[in-house]
Coordinates of C-alpha atoms in Angstrom, one line a residue:
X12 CA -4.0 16.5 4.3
X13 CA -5.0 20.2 5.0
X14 CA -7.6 21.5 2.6
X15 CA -9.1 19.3 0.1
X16 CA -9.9 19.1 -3.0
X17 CA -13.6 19.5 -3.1
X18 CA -12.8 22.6 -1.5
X19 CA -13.5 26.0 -3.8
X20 CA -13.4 29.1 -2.5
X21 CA -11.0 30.4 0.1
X22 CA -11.9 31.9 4.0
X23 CA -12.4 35.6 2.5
X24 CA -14.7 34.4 -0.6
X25 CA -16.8 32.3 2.1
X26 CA -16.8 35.5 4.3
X27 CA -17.7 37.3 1.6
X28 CA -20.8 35.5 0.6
X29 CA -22.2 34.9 3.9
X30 CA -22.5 38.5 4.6
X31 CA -24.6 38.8 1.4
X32 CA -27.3 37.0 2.7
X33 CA -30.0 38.5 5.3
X34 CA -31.3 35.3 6.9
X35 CA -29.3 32.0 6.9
X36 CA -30.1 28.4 8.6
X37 CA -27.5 26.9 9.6
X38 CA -27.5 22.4 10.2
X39 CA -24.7 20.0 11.6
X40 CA -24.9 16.5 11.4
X41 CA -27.2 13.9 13.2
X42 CA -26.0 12.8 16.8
X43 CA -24.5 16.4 17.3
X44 CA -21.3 16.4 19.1
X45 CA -19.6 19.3 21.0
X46 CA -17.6 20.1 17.6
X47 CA -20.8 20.5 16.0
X48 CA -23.0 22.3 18.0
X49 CA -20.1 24.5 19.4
X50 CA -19.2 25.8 15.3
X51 CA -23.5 26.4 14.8
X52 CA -24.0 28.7 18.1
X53 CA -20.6 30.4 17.2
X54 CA -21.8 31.0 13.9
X55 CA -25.1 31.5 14.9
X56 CA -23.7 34.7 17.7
X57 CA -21.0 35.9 14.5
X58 CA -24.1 36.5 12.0
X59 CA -26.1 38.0 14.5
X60 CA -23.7 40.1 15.4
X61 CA -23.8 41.8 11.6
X62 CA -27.2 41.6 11.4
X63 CA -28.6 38.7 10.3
X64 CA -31.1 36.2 11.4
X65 CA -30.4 32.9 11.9
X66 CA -31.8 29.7 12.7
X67 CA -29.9 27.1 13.5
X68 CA -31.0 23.5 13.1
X69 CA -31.2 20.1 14.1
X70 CA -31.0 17.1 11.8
X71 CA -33.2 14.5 13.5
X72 CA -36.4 15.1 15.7
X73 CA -34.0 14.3 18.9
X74 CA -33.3 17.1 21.8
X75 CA -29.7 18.0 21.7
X76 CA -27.5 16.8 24.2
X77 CA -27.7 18.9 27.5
X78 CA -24.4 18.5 28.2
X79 CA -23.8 21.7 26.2
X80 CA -26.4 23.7 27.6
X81 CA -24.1 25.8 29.2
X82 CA -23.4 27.6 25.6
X83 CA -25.0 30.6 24.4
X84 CA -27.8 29.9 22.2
X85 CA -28.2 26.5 22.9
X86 CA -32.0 27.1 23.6
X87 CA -32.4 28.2 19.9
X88 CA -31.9 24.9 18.5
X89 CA -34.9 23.2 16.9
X90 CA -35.2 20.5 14.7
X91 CA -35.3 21.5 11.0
X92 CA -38.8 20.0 10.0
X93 CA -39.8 22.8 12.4
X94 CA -39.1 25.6 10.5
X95 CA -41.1 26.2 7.2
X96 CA -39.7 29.2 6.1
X97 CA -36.5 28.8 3.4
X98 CA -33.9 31.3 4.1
X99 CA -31.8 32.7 1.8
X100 CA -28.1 30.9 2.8
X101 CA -27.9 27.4 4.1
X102 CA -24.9 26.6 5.9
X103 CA -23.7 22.6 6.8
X104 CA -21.4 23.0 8.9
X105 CA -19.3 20.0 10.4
X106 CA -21.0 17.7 8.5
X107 CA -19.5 16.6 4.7
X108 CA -22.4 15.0 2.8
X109 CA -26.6 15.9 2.7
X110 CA -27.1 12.1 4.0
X111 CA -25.4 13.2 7.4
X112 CA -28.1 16.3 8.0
X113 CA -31.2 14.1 7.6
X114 CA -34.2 14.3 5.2
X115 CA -35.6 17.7 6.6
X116 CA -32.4 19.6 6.8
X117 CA -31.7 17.8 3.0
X118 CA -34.7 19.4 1.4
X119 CA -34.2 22.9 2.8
X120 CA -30.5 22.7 1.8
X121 CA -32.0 22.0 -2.3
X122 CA -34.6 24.6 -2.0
X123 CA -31.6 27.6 -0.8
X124 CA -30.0 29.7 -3.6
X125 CA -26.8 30.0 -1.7
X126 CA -25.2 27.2 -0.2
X127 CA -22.6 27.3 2.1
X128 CA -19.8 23.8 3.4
X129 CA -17.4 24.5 6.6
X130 CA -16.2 21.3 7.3
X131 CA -13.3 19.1 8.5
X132 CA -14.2 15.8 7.2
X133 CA -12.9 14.8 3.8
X134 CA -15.1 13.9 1.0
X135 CA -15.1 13.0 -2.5
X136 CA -17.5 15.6 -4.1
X137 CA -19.1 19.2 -2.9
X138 CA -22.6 19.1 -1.3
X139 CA -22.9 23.0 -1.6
X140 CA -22.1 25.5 -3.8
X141 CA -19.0 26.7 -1.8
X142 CA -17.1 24.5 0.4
X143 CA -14.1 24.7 2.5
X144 CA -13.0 21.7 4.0
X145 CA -9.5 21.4 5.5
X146 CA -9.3 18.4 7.1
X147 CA -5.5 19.7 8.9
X148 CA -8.0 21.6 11.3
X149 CA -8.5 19.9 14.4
X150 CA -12.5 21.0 15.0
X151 CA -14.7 23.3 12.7
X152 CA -14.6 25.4 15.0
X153 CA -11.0 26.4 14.8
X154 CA -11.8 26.8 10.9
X155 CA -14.9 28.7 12.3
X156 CA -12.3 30.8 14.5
X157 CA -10.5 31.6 11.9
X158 CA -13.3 32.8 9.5
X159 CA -14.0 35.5 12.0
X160 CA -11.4 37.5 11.3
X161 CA -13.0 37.6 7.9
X162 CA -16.1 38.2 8.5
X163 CA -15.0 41.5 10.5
X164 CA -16.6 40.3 13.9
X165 CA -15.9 40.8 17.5
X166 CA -14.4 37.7 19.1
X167 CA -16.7 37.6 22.0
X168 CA -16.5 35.4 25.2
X169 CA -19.6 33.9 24.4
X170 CA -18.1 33.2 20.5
X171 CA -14.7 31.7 22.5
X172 CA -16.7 29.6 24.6
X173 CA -18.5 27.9 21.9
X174 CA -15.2 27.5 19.7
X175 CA -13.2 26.3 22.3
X176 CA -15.9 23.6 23.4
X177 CA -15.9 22.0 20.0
X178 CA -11.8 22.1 19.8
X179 CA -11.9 20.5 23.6
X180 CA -14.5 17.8 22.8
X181 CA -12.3 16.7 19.3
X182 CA -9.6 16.5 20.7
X183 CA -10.0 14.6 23.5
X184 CA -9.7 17.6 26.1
X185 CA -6.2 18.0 23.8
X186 CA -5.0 14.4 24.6
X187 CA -6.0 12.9 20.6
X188 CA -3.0 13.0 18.2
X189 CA -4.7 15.9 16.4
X190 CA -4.0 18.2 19.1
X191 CA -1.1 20.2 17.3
X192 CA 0.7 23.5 17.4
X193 CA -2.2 25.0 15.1
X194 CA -4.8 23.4 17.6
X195 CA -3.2 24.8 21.1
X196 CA -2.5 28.2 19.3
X197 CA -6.1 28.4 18.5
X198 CA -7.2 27.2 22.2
X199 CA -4.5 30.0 23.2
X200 CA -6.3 32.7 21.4
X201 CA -9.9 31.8 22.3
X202 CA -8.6 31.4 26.6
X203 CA -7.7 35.0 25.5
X204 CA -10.9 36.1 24.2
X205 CA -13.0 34.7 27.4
X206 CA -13.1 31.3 27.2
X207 CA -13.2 29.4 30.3
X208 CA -11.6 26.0 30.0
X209 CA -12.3 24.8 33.2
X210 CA -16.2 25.8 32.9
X211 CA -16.1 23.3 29.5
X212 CA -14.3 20.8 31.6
X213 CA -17.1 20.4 34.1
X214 CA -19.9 20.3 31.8
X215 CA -18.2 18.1 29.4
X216 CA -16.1 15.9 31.4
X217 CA -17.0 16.0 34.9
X218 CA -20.4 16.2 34.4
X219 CA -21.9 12.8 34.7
X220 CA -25.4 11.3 35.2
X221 CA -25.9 7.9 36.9
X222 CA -27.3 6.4 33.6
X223 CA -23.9 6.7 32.0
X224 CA -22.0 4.9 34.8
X225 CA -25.0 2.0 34.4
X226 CA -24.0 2.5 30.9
X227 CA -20.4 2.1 31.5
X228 CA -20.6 -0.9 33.1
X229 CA -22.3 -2.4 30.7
X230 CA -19.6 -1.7 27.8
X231 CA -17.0 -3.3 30.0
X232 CA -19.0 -6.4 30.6
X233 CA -19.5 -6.7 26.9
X234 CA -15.8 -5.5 26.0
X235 CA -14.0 -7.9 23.8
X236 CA -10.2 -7.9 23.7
X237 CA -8.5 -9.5 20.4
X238 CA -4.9 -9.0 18.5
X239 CA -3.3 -9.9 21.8
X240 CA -4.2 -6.8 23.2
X241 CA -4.2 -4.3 20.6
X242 CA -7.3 -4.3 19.8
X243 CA -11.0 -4.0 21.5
X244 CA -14.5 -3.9 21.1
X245 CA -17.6 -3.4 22.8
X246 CA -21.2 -3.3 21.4
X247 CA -24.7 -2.5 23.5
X248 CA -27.9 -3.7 21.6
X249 CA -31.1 -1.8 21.7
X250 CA -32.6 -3.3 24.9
X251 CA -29.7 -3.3 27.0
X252 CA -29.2 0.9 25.8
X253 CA -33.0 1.2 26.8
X254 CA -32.4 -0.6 29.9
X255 CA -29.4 1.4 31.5
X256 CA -32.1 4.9 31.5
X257 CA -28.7 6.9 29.7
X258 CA -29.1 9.1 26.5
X259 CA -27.2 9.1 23.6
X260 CA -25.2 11.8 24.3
X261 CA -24.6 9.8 27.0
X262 CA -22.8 7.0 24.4
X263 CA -20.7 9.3 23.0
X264 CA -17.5 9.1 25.5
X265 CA -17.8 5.6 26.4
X266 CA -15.5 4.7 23.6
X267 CA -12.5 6.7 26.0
X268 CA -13.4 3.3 28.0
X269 CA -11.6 1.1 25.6
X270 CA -9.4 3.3 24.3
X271 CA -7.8 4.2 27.8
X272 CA -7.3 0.3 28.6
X273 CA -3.4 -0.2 28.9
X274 CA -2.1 -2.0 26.0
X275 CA -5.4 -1.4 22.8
X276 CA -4.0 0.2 19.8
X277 CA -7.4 0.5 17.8
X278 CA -10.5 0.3 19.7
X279 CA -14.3 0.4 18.2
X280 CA -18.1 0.9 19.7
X281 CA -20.7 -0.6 18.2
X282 CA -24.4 0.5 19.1
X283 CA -27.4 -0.9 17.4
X284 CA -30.4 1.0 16.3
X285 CA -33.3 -0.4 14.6
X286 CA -31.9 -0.9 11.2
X287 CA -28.3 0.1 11.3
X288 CA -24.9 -0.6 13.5
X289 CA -23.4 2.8 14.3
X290 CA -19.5 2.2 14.5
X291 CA -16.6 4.8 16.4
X292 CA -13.3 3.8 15.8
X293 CA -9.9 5.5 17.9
X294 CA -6.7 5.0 17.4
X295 CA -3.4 5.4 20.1
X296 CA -0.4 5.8 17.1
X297 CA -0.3 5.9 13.6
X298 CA -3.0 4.0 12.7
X299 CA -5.6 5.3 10.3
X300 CA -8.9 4.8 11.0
X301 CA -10.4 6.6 7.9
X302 CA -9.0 3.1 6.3
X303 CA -10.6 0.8 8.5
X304 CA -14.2 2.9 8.7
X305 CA -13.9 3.4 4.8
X306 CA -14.7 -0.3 4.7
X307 CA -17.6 0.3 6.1
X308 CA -18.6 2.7 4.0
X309 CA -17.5 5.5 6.4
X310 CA -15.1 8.3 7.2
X311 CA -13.9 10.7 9.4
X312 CA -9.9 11.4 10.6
X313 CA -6.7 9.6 11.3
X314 CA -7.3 9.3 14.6
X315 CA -11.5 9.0 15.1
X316 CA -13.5 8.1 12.4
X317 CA -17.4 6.1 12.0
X318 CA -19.4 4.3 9.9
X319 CA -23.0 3.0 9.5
X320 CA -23.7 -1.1 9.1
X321 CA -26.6 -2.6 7.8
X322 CA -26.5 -5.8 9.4
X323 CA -26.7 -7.8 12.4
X324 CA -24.9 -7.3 15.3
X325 CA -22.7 -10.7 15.5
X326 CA -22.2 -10.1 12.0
X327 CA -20.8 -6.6 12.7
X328 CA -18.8 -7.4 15.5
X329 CA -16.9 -10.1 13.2
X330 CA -16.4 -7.5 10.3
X331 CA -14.8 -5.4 12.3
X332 CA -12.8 -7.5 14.2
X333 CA -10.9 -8.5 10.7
X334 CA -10.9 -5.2 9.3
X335 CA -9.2 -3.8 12.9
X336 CA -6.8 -6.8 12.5
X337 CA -5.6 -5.8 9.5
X338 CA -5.0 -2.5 10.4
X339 CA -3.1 -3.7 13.2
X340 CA -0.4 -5.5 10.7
X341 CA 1.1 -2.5 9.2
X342 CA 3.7 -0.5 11.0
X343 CA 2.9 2.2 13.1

């Protein structure tokens, strides 16, 4: 789709504007994932690096996952009801829509005169004064990467690292169908500058607490496999998350469980919270899960996409069984 029509300004413009401003916060989207805090602390070590401060922010009152404590920076994250001052630039960044950010991060983005949107996810109107979104990008941070060169700053190791993490963890470690040309010419250029892909691997990947294996276990006992084969799902209820000890960064990979199984075409996690069904949905071919979590009320990419369910859990489960289904009839 490439870049989108909410989208306003161009790379230079958003440069531009940034550097105007002396002290920015900067805010991803709840449940951070490497993508997300990988394009803040890059941002976070660019704007520094000319000067400015920056604060960058969490969305909910949740510690971010420590699998990415390895980054630079990743000490400075604090949740965004902590910090009372408003700065002069707010930046979302991976995160399409106010909603996403939480009610803290929300309220400091409408009290901001400049408002910034760096973003990958597609969506029907602007949340900031300038947005770029191109959803052709396989992470924010290689749109991150590329706004460097704009901004006039030194591609550090420490900037490479953080970059590279985020393109790593959304594309699979480069095994998703969005790992293209674009994608491994970024990765080529940021191995270049100092990053490390085998330090990312082992905090990322290899990196594993007990929990997550009790975890694991408990996704394949309550896997479900349906469409002769193709498709599969697996849900984990409030107790039984509570029970395994594991975190929700913890949650995050376990959908690679079903989507590895031999055969599953479209695979979805369900995991219940106290008033909501969070949904992931992957997809192995040309499906498009932007269709299927757009049900839902969702969105995302081809490939990976979410959604948020007000209802019970049986109830979900059956939902998205039929709208999986469905998906699973067109050609591919």
């Amino acid at each position: 789709m490439g870049v989108t029509p909410q989208t306003n300004t161009t790379l230079q413009e958003f440069a531009e504007e940034l550097i105007k401003c002396d002290y920015l916060q900067i805010c991803g989207h709840t449940s951070p994932d490497g993508d997300c805090i990988g394009s803040q602390l890059a941002m976070k070590l660019a704007l520094e690096s000319l000067g400015k401060r920056v604060d960058v922010l969490l969305a909910l009152k949740e510690p971010a996952p420590k699998t990415f404590e390895f980054l630079s920076g990743f000490d400075a994250l604090t949740y965004s009801g902590h910090i009372k001052e408003t700065a002069d630039g707010f930046l979302m960044i991976d995160v399409p829509n106010e909603k996403r950010m939480g009610y803290a991060a929300s309220k400091k983005l409408e009290a901001t005169p400049k408002t910034f949107t760096l973003d990958h996810h597609a969506e029907p109107k602007r949340a900031t004064q300038l947005t770029y979104t191109d959803t052709s990008a396989a992470s924010t941070t290689v749109l991150v990467w590329e706004l460097l060169d704009y901004l006039g700053v030194e591609k550090t190791k420490d900037i490479a690292m953080c970059c590279f993490t985020g393109l790593a963890t959304d594309t699979g470690n480069f095994q998703y169908q969005n790992a293209d040309l674009r994608a491994l010419k970024a990765a080529a250029e940021m191995v270049e500058a100092g990053a490390v892909p085998s330090v990312v691997s082992e905090n990322v990947y290899m990196r594993k607490s007990l929990e997550s294996y009790v975890l694991q276990n408990k996704v394949v006992d309550n896997m479900e496999i349906f469409a002769d084969g193709a498709g599969a799902i697996s849900s984990i209820s409030l107790e039984e998350f509570a029970a395994t000890g594991a975190d929700k960064s913890d949650f995050d990979s376990m959908i690679n469980v079903l989507r590895s199984l031999d055969g599953t075409k479209i695979v979805a996690m369900a995991r219940e919270e106290k008033t909501f069904v969070k949904l992931s949905f992957r997809a192995l071919g040309d499906y498009d899960m932007r269709v299927v979590a757009g049900k839902f009320g969702g969105g995302g990419h081809r490939g990976a996409a979410g959604a948020v369910i007000e209802k019970p859990m049986a109830e979900v489960l059956e939902l998205v069984k039929e709208a999986i289904t469905e998906e699973l009839k067109k050609e591919a």
